[in-house]
mmCIF file of C-alpha atoms and ligand atoms in Angstrom:
data_model
loop_
_atom_site.group_PDB
_atom_site.id
_atom_site.type_symbol
_atom_site.label_atom_id
_atom_site.label_comp_id
_atom_site.label_asym_id
_atom_site.label_seq_id
_atom_site.Cartn_x
_atom_site.Cartn_y
_atom_site.Cartn_z
ATOM 1 C CA UNK X 1 -55.087 46.223 -107.732
ATOM 2 C CA UNK X 2 -57.489 43.521 -106.499
ATOM 3 C CA UNK X 3 -57.075 42.306 -102.944
ATOM 4 C CA UNK X 4 -58.773 39.346 -101.279
ATOM 5 C CA UNK X 5 -59.153 40.224 -97.614
ATOM 6 C CA UNK X 6 -59.260 37.070 -95.497
ATOM 7 C CA UNK X 7 -60.850 36.684 -92.073
ATOM 8 C CA UNK X 8 -62.741 39.972 -92.396
ATOM 9 C CA UNK X 9 -64.564 41.121 -89.290
ATOM 10 C CA UNK X 10 -67.121 43.945 -89.227
ATOM 11 C CA UNK X 11 -64.582 46.383 -87.740
ATOM 12 C CA UNK X 12 -62.007 45.490 -90.436
ATOM 13 C CA UNK X 13 -64.537 46.264 -93.150
ATOM 14 C CA UNK X 14 -65.421 49.573 -91.530
ATOM 15 C CA UNK X 15 -61.833 50.784 -91.190
ATOM 16 C CA UNK X 16 -60.751 49.578 -94.644
ATOM 17 C CA UNK X 17 -63.846 50.873 -96.434
ATOM 18 C CA UNK X 18 -63.209 54.234 -94.829
ATOM 19 C CA UNK X 19 -59.521 54.256 -95.834
ATOM 20 C CA UNK X 20 -60.332 52.997 -99.362
ATOM 21 C CA UNK X 21 -61.909 56.383 -100.180
ATOM 22 C CA UNK X 22 -58.358 57.694 -100.592
ATOM 23 C CA UNK X 23 -57.285 54.726 -102.786
ATOM 24 C CA UNK X 24 -59.684 54.565 -105.756
ATOM 25 C CA UNK X 25 -57.265 52.301 -107.691
ATOM 26 C CA UNK X 26 -57.728 49.498 -105.141
ATOM 27 C CA UNK X 27 -60.598 47.040 -105.044
ATOM 28 C CA UNK X 28 -60.963 44.906 -101.912
ATOM 29 C CA UNK X 29 -63.181 41.866 -101.601
ATOM 30 C CA UNK X 30 -63.819 40.750 -98.029
ATOM 31 C CA UNK X 31 -64.301 37.149 -96.958
ATOM 32 C CA UNK X 32 -65.008 35.861 -93.466
ATOM 33 C CA UNK X 33 -62.900 32.775 -94.193
ATOM 34 C CA UNK X 34 -59.319 32.835 -92.961
ATOM 35 C CA UNK X 35 -56.488 31.768 -95.222
ATOM 36 C CA UNK X 36 -55.163 28.221 -94.881
ATOM 37 C CA UNK X 37 -54.254 25.399 -97.297
ATOM 38 C CA UNK X 38 -57.974 24.707 -97.978
ATOM 39 C CA UNK X 39 -58.932 28.320 -98.669
ATOM 40 C CA UNK X 40 -55.827 29.797 -100.325
ATOM 41 C CA UNK X 41 -57.124 28.849 -103.793
ATOM 42 C CA UNK X 42 -59.941 31.372 -103.357
ATOM 43 C CA UNK X 43 -57.320 34.002 -104.171
ATOM 44 C CA UNK X 44 -57.294 33.019 -107.854
ATOM 45 C CA UNK X 45 -57.715 36.142 -109.963
ATOM 46 C CA UNK X 46 -56.563 38.501 -107.197
ATOM 47 C CA UNK X 47 -53.255 40.393 -107.157
ATOM 48 C CA UNK X 48 -52.809 40.179 -103.417
ATOM 49 C CA UNK X 49 -54.154 38.644 -100.251
ATOM 50 C CA UNK X 50 -54.530 40.441 -96.957
ATOM 51 C CA UNK X 51 -53.946 38.326 -93.838
ATOM 52 C CA UNK X 52 -53.576 38.718 -90.088
ATOM 53 C CA UNK X 53 -51.516 37.405 -87.148
ATOM 54 C CA UNK X 54 -53.755 34.393 -86.696
ATOM 55 C CA UNK X 55 -53.755 33.443 -90.414
ATOM 56 C CA UNK X 56 -51.870 30.434 -91.745
ATOM 57 C CA UNK X 57 -49.319 31.730 -94.238
ATOM 58 C CA UNK X 58 -47.208 28.580 -94.166
ATOM 59 C CA UNK X 59 -45.298 27.017 -97.089
ATOM 60 C CA UNK X 60 -48.297 25.010 -98.435
ATOM 61 C CA UNK X 61 -50.407 28.198 -98.504
ATOM 62 C CA UNK X 62 -47.634 30.116 -100.264
ATOM 63 C CA UNK X 63 -47.296 27.303 -102.840
ATOM 64 C CA UNK X 64 -51.002 27.623 -103.676
ATOM 65 C CA UNK X 65 -50.779 31.425 -103.916
ATOM 66 C CA UNK X 66 -47.783 31.081 -106.222
ATOM 67 C CA UNK X 67 -49.684 28.660 -108.491
ATOM 68 C CA UNK X 68 -52.609 31.111 -108.574
ATOM 69 C CA UNK X 69 -50.179 33.877 -109.538
ATOM 70 C CA UNK X 70 -50.682 35.853 -106.334
ATOM 71 C CA UNK X 71 -47.344 37.527 -105.655
ATOM 72 C CA UNK X 72 -48.190 39.808 -102.749
ATOM 73 C CA UNK X 73 -49.136 39.077 -99.124
ATOM 74 C CA UNK X 74 -50.282 42.121 -97.181
ATOM 75 C CA UNK X 75 -50.088 41.460 -93.464
ATOM 76 C CA UNK X 76 -52.397 43.874 -91.645
ATOM 77 C CA UNK X 77 -50.308 43.564 -88.475
ATOM 78 C CA UNK X 78 -46.759 44.023 -87.208
ATOM 79 C CA UNK X 79 -45.861 40.398 -86.438
ATOM 80 C CA UNK X 80 -45.091 37.937 -89.227
ATOM 81 C CA UNK X 81 -43.986 34.810 -87.358
ATOM 82 C CA UNK X 82 -46.946 33.003 -88.999
ATOM 83 C CA UNK X 83 -45.474 33.621 -92.475
ATOM 84 C CA UNK X 84 -42.885 31.182 -93.850
ATOM 85 C CA UNK X 85 -40.611 33.993 -95.006
ATOM 86 C CA UNK X 86 -37.878 31.742 -96.294
ATOM 87 C CA UNK X 87 -40.341 30.027 -98.598
ATOM 88 C CA UNK X 88 -41.951 33.326 -99.632
ATOM 89 C CA UNK X 89 -38.505 34.576 -100.691
ATOM 90 C CA UNK X 90 -37.815 31.368 -102.644
ATOM 91 C CA UNK X 91 -41.096 31.817 -104.496
ATOM 92 C CA UNK X 92 -40.602 35.547 -105.036
ATOM 93 C CA UNK X 93 -43.767 36.387 -103.102
ATOM 94 C CA UNK X 94 -43.517 39.842 -101.586
ATOM 95 C CA UNK X 95 -44.664 40.138 -97.973
ATOM 96 C CA UNK X 96 -45.431 43.538 -96.499
ATOM 97 C CA UNK X 97 -46.603 44.466 -93.034
ATOM 98 C CA UNK X 98 -47.567 47.367 -90.812
ATOM 99 C CA UNK X 99 -44.581 47.636 -88.485
ATOM 100 C CA UNK X 100 -45.973 50.330 -86.215
ATOM 101 C CA UNK X 101 -49.503 51.645 -86.134
ATOM 102 C CA UNK X 102 -50.208 52.770 -82.632
ATOM 103 C CA UNK X 103 -47.648 51.580 -80.121
ATOM 104 C CA UNK X 104 -49.593 53.398 -77.416
ATOM 105 C CA UNK X 105 -52.653 51.223 -78.134
ATOM 106 C CA UNK X 106 -50.749 48.080 -77.106
ATOM 107 C CA UNK X 107 -48.779 49.729 -74.300
ATOM 108 C CA UNK X 108 -51.936 51.197 -72.765
ATOM 109 C CA UNK X 109 -53.535 47.741 -72.882
ATOM 110 C CA UNK X 110 -50.461 46.263 -71.189
ATOM 111 C CA UNK X 111 -50.841 48.779 -68.378
ATOM 112 C CA UNK X 112 -54.590 48.097 -68.232
ATOM 113 C CA UNK X 113 -53.831 44.395 -67.712
ATOM 114 C CA UNK X 114 -51.190 45.181 -65.090
ATOM 115 C CA UNK X 115 -53.594 47.412 -63.155
ATOM 116 C CA UNK X 116 -56.537 45.034 -63.532
ATOM 117 C CA UNK X 117 -54.458 42.125 -62.173
ATOM 118 C CA UNK X 118 -52.938 44.160 -59.389
ATOM 119 C CA UNK X 119 -56.266 45.512 -58.139
ATOM 120 C CA UNK X 120 -58.319 42.439 -59.189
ATOM 121 C CA UNK X 121 -60.688 44.656 -61.182
ATOM 122 C CA UNK X 122 -62.275 41.641 -62.922
ATOM 123 C CA UNK X 123 -63.131 40.103 -59.540
ATOM 124 C CA UNK X 124 -64.280 43.400 -58.040
ATOM 125 C CA UNK X 125 -66.620 44.027 -60.979
ATOM 126 C CA UNK X 126 -68.283 40.646 -60.598
ATOM 127 C CA UNK X 127 -68.472 40.895 -56.801
ATOM 128 C CA UNK X 128 -70.225 44.263 -56.853
ATOM 129 C CA UNK X 129 -72.655 43.004 -59.519
ATOM 130 C CA UNK X 130 -73.609 40.279 -57.021
ATOM 131 C CA UNK X 131 -74.078 42.862 -54.235
ATOM 132 C CA UNK X 132 -70.929 41.552 -52.553
ATOM 133 C CA UNK X 133 -69.240 44.707 -51.323
ATOM 134 C CA UNK X 134 -66.557 42.985 -49.244
ATOM 135 C CA UNK X 135 -62.920 43.659 -50.053
ATOM 136 C CA UNK X 136 -61.507 40.213 -49.308
ATOM 137 C CA UNK X 137 -59.168 39.054 -52.040
ATOM 138 C CA UNK X 138 -58.886 42.463 -53.710
ATOM 139 C CA UNK X 139 -55.766 43.905 -52.104
ATOM 140 C CA UNK X 140 -53.095 45.134 -54.480
ATOM 141 C CA UNK X 141 -49.925 47.199 -54.158
ATOM 142 C CA UNK X 142 -48.943 50.718 -55.263
ATOM 143 C CA UNK X 143 -47.106 50.930 -58.570
ATOM 144 C CA UNK X 144 -45.755 54.304 -57.437
ATOM 145 C CA UNK X 145 -42.047 53.968 -56.517
ATOM 146 C CA UNK X 146 -41.978 50.279 -57.542
ATOM 147 C CA UNK X 147 -39.785 48.939 -60.349
ATOM 148 C CA UNK X 148 -41.100 48.239 -63.845
ATOM 149 C CA UNK X 149 -38.958 45.896 -65.948
ATOM 150 C CA UNK X 150 -39.588 46.275 -69.669
ATOM 151 C CA UNK X 151 -38.231 43.548 -71.949
ATOM 152 C CA UNK X 152 -37.888 44.928 -75.475
ATOM 153 C CA UNK X 153 -37.806 48.718 -75.850
ATOM 154 C CA UNK X 154 -38.836 49.169 -79.471
ATOM 155 C CA UNK X 155 -41.950 51.154 -80.322
ATOM 156 C CA UNK X 156 -44.378 49.490 -77.894
ATOM 157 C CA UNK X 157 -41.844 48.864 -75.121
ATOM 158 C CA UNK X 158 -40.799 52.532 -75.286
ATOM 159 C CA UNK X 159 -44.440 53.614 -74.954
ATOM 160 C CA UNK X 160 -44.775 51.272 -71.951
ATOM 161 C CA UNK X 161 -41.616 52.787 -70.402
ATOM 162 C CA UNK X 162 -43.172 56.256 -70.727
ATOM 163 C CA UNK X 163 -46.436 55.069 -69.126
ATOM 164 C CA UNK X 164 -44.618 53.403 -66.210
ATOM 165 C CA UNK X 165 -42.470 56.496 -65.746
ATOM 166 C CA UNK X 166 -45.681 58.533 -65.610
ATOM 167 C CA UNK X 167 -46.900 56.290 -62.786
ATOM 168 C CA UNK X 168 -43.827 57.271 -60.755
ATOM 169 C CA UNK X 169 -42.171 53.887 -61.209
ATOM 170 C CA UNK X 170 -38.448 53.280 -61.540
ATOM 171 C CA UNK X 171 -38.086 51.908 -65.070
ATOM 172 C CA UNK X 172 -35.428 49.355 -65.953
ATOM 173 C CA UNK X 173 -35.176 47.608 -69.290
ATOM 174 C CA UNK X 174 -33.505 44.797 -71.158
ATOM 175 C CA UNK X 175 -33.036 44.794 -74.923
ATOM 176 C CA UNK X 176 -30.362 43.634 -77.330
ATOM 177 C CA UNK X 177 -30.249 47.269 -78.555
ATOM 178 C CA UNK X 178 -30.620 50.342 -76.353
ATOM 179 C CA UNK X 179 -33.184 52.974 -77.313
ATOM 180 C CA UNK X 180 -31.421 56.350 -77.005
ATOM 181 C CA UNK X 181 -34.762 58.179 -76.749
ATOM 182 C CA UNK X 182 -35.310 56.599 -73.319
ATOM 183 C CA UNK X 183 -31.947 57.367 -71.766
ATOM 184 C CA UNK X 184 -33.262 60.104 -69.434
ATOM 185 C CA UNK X 185 -35.514 57.825 -67.415
ATOM 186 C CA UNK X 186 -34.747 54.197 -68.294
ATOM 187 C CA UNK X 187 -31.810 52.215 -66.966
ATOM 188 C CA UNK X 188 -30.718 49.281 -69.133
ATOM 189 C CA UNK X 189 -29.744 46.203 -67.133
ATOM 190 C CA UNK X 190 -29.042 42.548 -67.840
ATOM 191 C CA UNK X 191 -32.019 40.190 -68.156
ATOM 192 C CA UNK X 192 -30.992 38.538 -64.860
ATOM 193 C CA UNK X 193 -30.995 41.885 -63.031
ATOM 194 C CA UNK X 194 -34.347 42.855 -64.560
ATOM 195 C CA UNK X 195 -35.909 39.567 -63.476
ATOM 196 C CA UNK X 196 -34.548 39.908 -59.957
ATOM 197 C CA UNK X 197 -35.518 43.550 -59.392
ATOM 198 C CA UNK X 198 -38.851 44.125 -61.139
ATOM 199 C CA UNK X 199 -42.240 44.347 -59.441
ATOM 200 C CA UNK X 200 -43.896 44.503 -62.862
ATOM 201 C CA UNK X 201 -42.431 42.729 -65.894
ATOM 202 C CA UNK X 202 -43.885 43.523 -69.300
ATOM 203 C CA UNK X 203 -42.820 41.714 -72.483
ATOM 204 C CA UNK X 204 -42.445 43.748 -75.676
ATOM 205 C CA UNK X 205 -39.957 41.855 -77.816
ATOM 206 C CA UNK X 206 -40.797 39.886 -80.959
ATOM 207 C CA UNK X 207 -41.063 36.109 -81.131
ATOM 208 C CA UNK X 208 -37.831 34.712 -82.556
ATOM 209 C CA UNK X 209 -35.667 31.669 -81.863
ATOM 210 C CA UNK X 210 -33.775 33.749 -79.280
ATOM 211 C CA UNK X 211 -36.943 34.825 -77.452
ATOM 212 C CA UNK X 212 -38.993 31.604 -77.724
ATOM 213 C CA UNK X 213 -40.000 30.519 -74.178
ATOM 214 C CA UNK X 214 -37.841 33.252 -72.628
ATOM 215 C CA UNK X 215 -40.213 33.077 -69.658
ATOM 216 C CA UNK X 216 -39.738 29.521 -68.423
ATOM 217 C CA UNK X 217 -39.357 27.926 -65.011
ATOM 218 C CA UNK X 218 -35.696 28.981 -64.779
ATOM 219 C CA UNK X 219 -36.400 32.642 -65.537
ATOM 220 C CA UNK X 220 -39.571 32.551 -63.404
ATOM 221 C CA UNK X 221 -37.517 31.319 -60.444
ATOM 222 C CA UNK X 222 -35.235 34.364 -60.877
ATOM 223 C CA UNK X 223 -38.203 36.768 -60.541
ATOM 224 C CA UNK X 224 -39.184 38.501 -57.312
ATOM 225 C CA UNK X 225 -41.974 36.869 -55.349
ATOM 226 C CA UNK X 226 -45.180 38.818 -55.863
ATOM 227 C CA UNK X 227 -44.223 40.075 -59.322
ATOM 228 C CA UNK X 228 -46.834 40.981 -61.942
ATOM 229 C CA UNK X 229 -46.129 39.536 -65.399
ATOM 230 C CA UNK X 230 -47.774 40.991 -68.496
ATOM 231 C CA UNK X 231 -47.479 39.615 -72.017
ATOM 232 C CA UNK X 232 -48.968 41.589 -74.894
ATOM 233 C CA UNK X 233 -46.332 40.476 -77.414
ATOM 234 C CA UNK X 234 -46.530 36.859 -78.561
ATOM 235 C CA UNK X 235 -47.809 33.819 -76.679
ATOM 236 C CA UNK X 236 -44.758 31.640 -77.201
ATOM 237 C CA UNK X 237 -42.484 34.081 -75.359
ATOM 238 C CA UNK X 238 -43.936 32.348 -72.295
ATOM 239 C CA UNK X 239 -43.840 28.592 -71.776
ATOM 240 C CA UNK X 240 -47.379 28.045 -70.533
ATOM 241 C CA UNK X 241 -46.737 24.835 -68.596
ATOM 242 C CA UNK X 242 -43.936 26.592 -66.682
ATOM 243 C CA UNK X 243 -46.095 29.646 -66.094
ATOM 244 C CA UNK X 244 -48.734 27.406 -64.523
ATOM 245 C CA UNK X 245 -46.042 25.853 -62.341
ATOM 246 C CA UNK X 246 -44.842 29.348 -61.335
ATOM 247 C CA UNK X 247 -48.390 30.390 -60.444
ATOM 248 C CA UNK X 248 -48.795 27.241 -58.346
ATOM 249 C CA UNK X 249 -45.542 28.162 -56.579
ATOM 250 C CA UNK X 250 -47.215 31.509 -55.646
ATOM 251 C CA UNK X 251 -44.580 33.458 -57.581
ATOM 252 C CA UNK X 252 -46.982 35.982 -59.094
ATOM 253 C CA UNK X 253 -49.213 38.674 -57.630
ATOM 254 C CA UNK X 254 -50.820 38.757 -61.041
ATOM 255 C CA UNK X 255 -50.475 37.566 -64.596
ATOM 256 C CA UNK X 256 -52.033 39.517 -67.456
ATOM 257 C CA UNK X 257 -52.003 37.917 -70.883
ATOM 258 C CA UNK X 258 -53.253 39.404 -74.114
ATOM 259 C CA UNK X 259 -51.481 36.597 -75.972
ATOM 260 C CA UNK X 260 -50.836 32.980 -75.013
ATOM 261 C CA UNK X 261 -49.540 29.877 -76.718
ATOM 262 C CA UNK X 262 -52.799 28.185 -77.615
ATOM 263 C CA UNK X 263 -54.587 31.317 -78.787
ATOM 264 C CA UNK X 264 -54.601 30.589 -82.543
ATOM 265 C CA UNK X 265 -57.951 28.761 -82.610
ATOM 266 C CA UNK X 266 -59.480 31.239 -80.207
ATOM 267 C CA UNK X 267 -58.429 34.604 -81.572
ATOM 268 C CA UNK X 268 -61.503 36.670 -82.387
ATOM 269 C CA UNK X 269 -63.834 33.620 -82.350
ATOM 270 C CA UNK X 270 -66.899 33.134 -80.169
ATOM 271 C CA UNK X 271 -66.351 29.652 -78.739
ATOM 272 C CA UNK X 272 -68.616 30.150 -75.732
ATOM 273 C CA UNK X 273 -70.866 27.231 -76.734
ATOM 274 C CA UNK X 274 -68.028 24.753 -77.139
ATOM 275 C CA UNK X 275 -66.543 22.280 -74.705
ATOM 276 C CA UNK X 276 -62.847 23.057 -74.931
ATOM 277 C CA UNK X 277 -61.028 19.829 -74.229
ATOM 278 C CA UNK X 278 -57.379 19.942 -73.136
ATOM 279 C CA UNK X 279 -57.499 23.717 -72.663
ATOM 280 C CA UNK X 280 -54.489 25.169 -70.840
ATOM 281 C CA UNK X 281 -56.250 28.528 -71.166
ATOM 282 C CA UNK X 282 -59.030 27.176 -68.940
ATOM 283 C CA UNK X 283 -56.365 25.968 -66.485
ATOM 284 C CA UNK X 284 -54.806 29.445 -66.440
ATOM 285 C CA UNK X 285 -58.185 31.081 -65.919
ATOM 286 C CA UNK X 286 -58.863 28.854 -62.928
ATOM 287 C CA UNK X 287 -56.334 30.928 -60.966
ATOM 288 C CA UNK X 288 -57.690 34.030 -59.195
ATOM 289 C CA UNK X 289 -54.700 36.173 -60.152
ATOM 290 C CA UNK X 290 -54.742 35.579 -63.917
ATOM 291 C CA UNK X 291 -56.501 37.760 -66.433
ATOM 292 C CA UNK X 292 -56.593 36.963 -70.134
ATOM 293 C CA UNK X 293 -57.782 39.078 -73.021
ATOM 294 C CA UNK X 294 -57.871 37.854 -76.601
ATOM 295 C CA UNK X 295 -55.224 39.710 -78.581
ATOM 296 C CA UNK X 296 -56.960 43.056 -78.316
ATOM 297 C CA UNK X 297 -53.940 45.224 -77.524
ATOM 298 C CA UNK X 298 -54.036 46.800 -80.978
ATOM 299 C CA UNK X 299 -57.794 47.297 -80.935
ATOM 300 C CA UNK X 300 -58.355 51.045 -80.855
ATOM 301 C CA UNK X 301 -59.948 53.321 -83.443
ATOM 302 C CA UNK X 302 -56.636 55.061 -84.047
ATOM 303 C CA UNK X 303 -54.735 51.823 -84.593
ATOM 304 C CA UNK X 304 -57.322 50.327 -86.963
ATOM 305 C CA UNK X 305 -57.429 53.346 -89.238
ATOM 306 C CA UNK X 306 -53.634 53.528 -89.264
ATOM 307 C CA UNK X 307 -53.429 49.785 -90.131
ATOM 308 C CA UNK X 308 -55.886 50.239 -93.005
ATOM 309 C CA UNK X 309 -54.076 53.271 -94.448
ATOM 310 C CA UNK X 310 -50.623 51.659 -94.257
ATOM 311 C CA UNK X 311 -51.836 48.344 -95.724
ATOM 312 C CA UNK X 312 -53.419 50.107 -98.696
ATOM 313 C CA UNK X 313 -50.315 52.265 -99.183
ATOM 314 C CA UNK X 314 -48.231 49.055 -99.096
ATOM 315 C CA UNK X 315 -50.443 47.676 -101.874
ATOM 316 C CA UNK X 316 -49.904 50.835 -103.936
ATOM 317 C CA UNK X 317 -46.119 50.685 -103.414
ATOM 318 C CA UNK X 318 -46.074 47.044 -104.467
ATOM 319 C CA UNK X 319 -48.162 47.815 -107.564
ATOM 320 C CA UNK X 320 -45.665 50.537 -108.467
ATOM 321 C CA UNK X 321 -42.743 48.157 -107.846
ATOM 322 C CA UNK X 322 -41.349 50.509 -105.201
ATOM 323 C CA UNK X 323 -39.184 49.118 -102.388
ATOM 324 C CA UNK X 324 -40.615 49.868 -98.959
ATOM 325 C CA UNK X 325 -39.472 49.908 -95.364
ATOM 326 C CA UNK X 326 -42.606 47.814 -94.711
ATOM 327 C CA UNK X 327 -41.208 44.880 -96.714
ATOM 328 C CA UNK X 328 -40.611 41.876 -94.496
HETATM 329 P P1 NAD Q 401 -40.232 46.715 -82.316
HETATM 330 O O1 NAD Q 401 -39.593 45.958 -83.434
HETATM 331 O O2 NAD Q 401 -40.388 48.194 -82.436
HETATM 332 O O3 NAD Q 401 -39.456 46.419 -80.959
HETATM 333 C C1 NAD Q 401 -39.055 45.144 -80.568
HETATM 334 C C2 NAD Q 401 -37.861 45.311 -79.640
HETATM 335 O O4 NAD Q 401 -37.510 44.007 -79.144
HETATM 336 C C3 NAD Q 401 -36.617 45.875 -80.351
HETATM 337 O O5 NAD Q 401 -36.114 46.978 -79.623
HETATM 338 C C4 NAD Q 401 -35.651 44.712 -80.358
HETATM 339 O O6 NAD Q 401 -34.292 45.102 -80.269
HETATM 340 C C5 NAD Q 401 -36.095 43.980 -79.097
HETATM 341 N N1 NAD Q 401 -35.573 42.622 -79.025
HETATM 342 C C6 NAD Q 401 -35.263 41.776 -80.030
HETATM 343 N N2 NAD Q 401 -34.761 40.649 -79.541
HETATM 344 C C7 NAD Q 401 -34.747 40.762 -78.207
HETATM 345 C C8 NAD Q 401 -34.326 39.913 -77.148
HETATM 346 N N3 NAD Q 401 -33.829 38.707 -77.373
HETATM 347 N N4 NAD Q 401 -34.474 40.372 -75.879
HETATM 348 C C9 NAD Q 401 -34.976 41.599 -75.635
HETATM 349 N N5 NAD Q 401 -35.379 42.437 -76.596
HETATM 350 C C10 NAD Q 401 -35.265 42.027 -77.865
HETATM 351 O O7 NAD Q 401 -41.653 46.014 -82.093
HETATM 352 P P2 NAD Q 401 -42.944 46.655 -81.447
HETATM 353 O O8 NAD Q 401 -43.732 47.364 -82.481
HETATM 354 O O9 NAD Q 401 -42.583 47.350 -80.202
HETATM 355 O O10 NAD Q 401 -43.764 45.329 -81.095
HETATM 356 C C11 NAD Q 401 -43.325 44.414 -80.113
HETATM 357 C C12 NAD Q 401 -44.153 43.148 -80.211
HETATM 358 O O11 NAD Q 401 -45.504 43.433 -79.827
HETATM 359 C C13 NAD Q 401 -44.305 42.629 -81.648
HETATM 360 O O12 NAD Q 401 -43.239 41.785 -81.978
HETATM 361 C C14 NAD Q 401 -45.584 41.877 -81.609
HETATM 362 O O13 NAD Q 401 -45.285 40.517 -81.305
HETATM 363 C C15 NAD Q 401 -46.353 42.477 -80.423
HETATM 364 N N6 NAD Q 401 -47.599 43.130 -80.807
HETATM 365 C C16 NAD Q 401 -48.738 42.777 -80.142
HETATM 366 C C17 NAD Q 401 -49.947 43.386 -80.449
HETATM 367 C C18 NAD Q 401 -51.221 43.043 -79.712
HETATM 368 O O14 NAD Q 401 -52.313 43.386 -80.184
HETATM 369 N N7 NAD Q 401 -51.155 42.418 -78.547
HETATM 370 C C19 NAD Q 401 -49.997 44.359 -81.444
HETATM 371 C C20 NAD Q 401 -48.806 44.705 -82.107
HETATM 372 C C21 NAD Q 401 -47.610 44.077 -81.773
#
């Protein structure tokens, strides 16, 4: 099995080369280029391509892969909203993913963002570096005995519920399905009740038509004043323009974003030398209570090695024609 690995970063190579020791039948060629309609033809001669959340796996890309006889797309991530699945099915291109690698990696990052926003760690760090030891602007609130509202209680949301419970928070949740494993310490409520009662709201549901822009000015208005909002799921769960309006209305004590709507061109790129015109990210960062990281929730040693192992096992299953629970 020959795989062309798009958008390869040094850490991808390290984790995959390590995992490849257990898969001698697989040959992986790494390219720094990401897949899009201009680069998809590079996959000629390969059995599969390996892509990521920020890759373009739209219909035109799938058409090119089909023409080049590439019948397998290995997503090295959980999300697949960037893959035109309907078209992949029409073409008979198999798409596989890594549904869960280390839910704790993302949940721990969500809590890190919540804490950093609450206690203004990013400001405090810079102040102390400048020998400014004053505390003005750094006051937060205790999470202990406050209410955490978790939207989406699948693998990552459940891990976040456990973390919040460990902090001594009351944990309420909203999901279209209830997770029985959480019943001892999580109370399921309606979305309206969650919005109205939570001091910390953390989003852990996938991006779908039903969740697109679920945080908008109407839902923001229903939140408690002084709430902390954290999004480590998908940018488009939050309507950025409305979030900015909510921040300007002083709704939030803090906003922590690992994902945001206009992230696609930014994710994992060094754009520090560029003048970013029309950047809503820059607008968001102009607020003292907003902290943004660049889609790094998954980025732990444990998660990367688990992603590599599962992706290579997916390739083996596909080569053997086996159905898999990792099929999209
Ligand atoms: P999961 O499939 O285990 O859980 C998702 C949960 O969302 C399910 O319980 C589902 O019932 C629920 N849900 C579906 N529709 C909903 C709705 N309308 N309202 C409320 N809940 C709804 O997924 P997971 O592994 O926990 O991942 C959650 C999300 O985290 C992924 O979809 C992905 O977008 C994101 N993610 C981010 C990173 C990162 O690095 N920041 C890494 C991995 C995953």
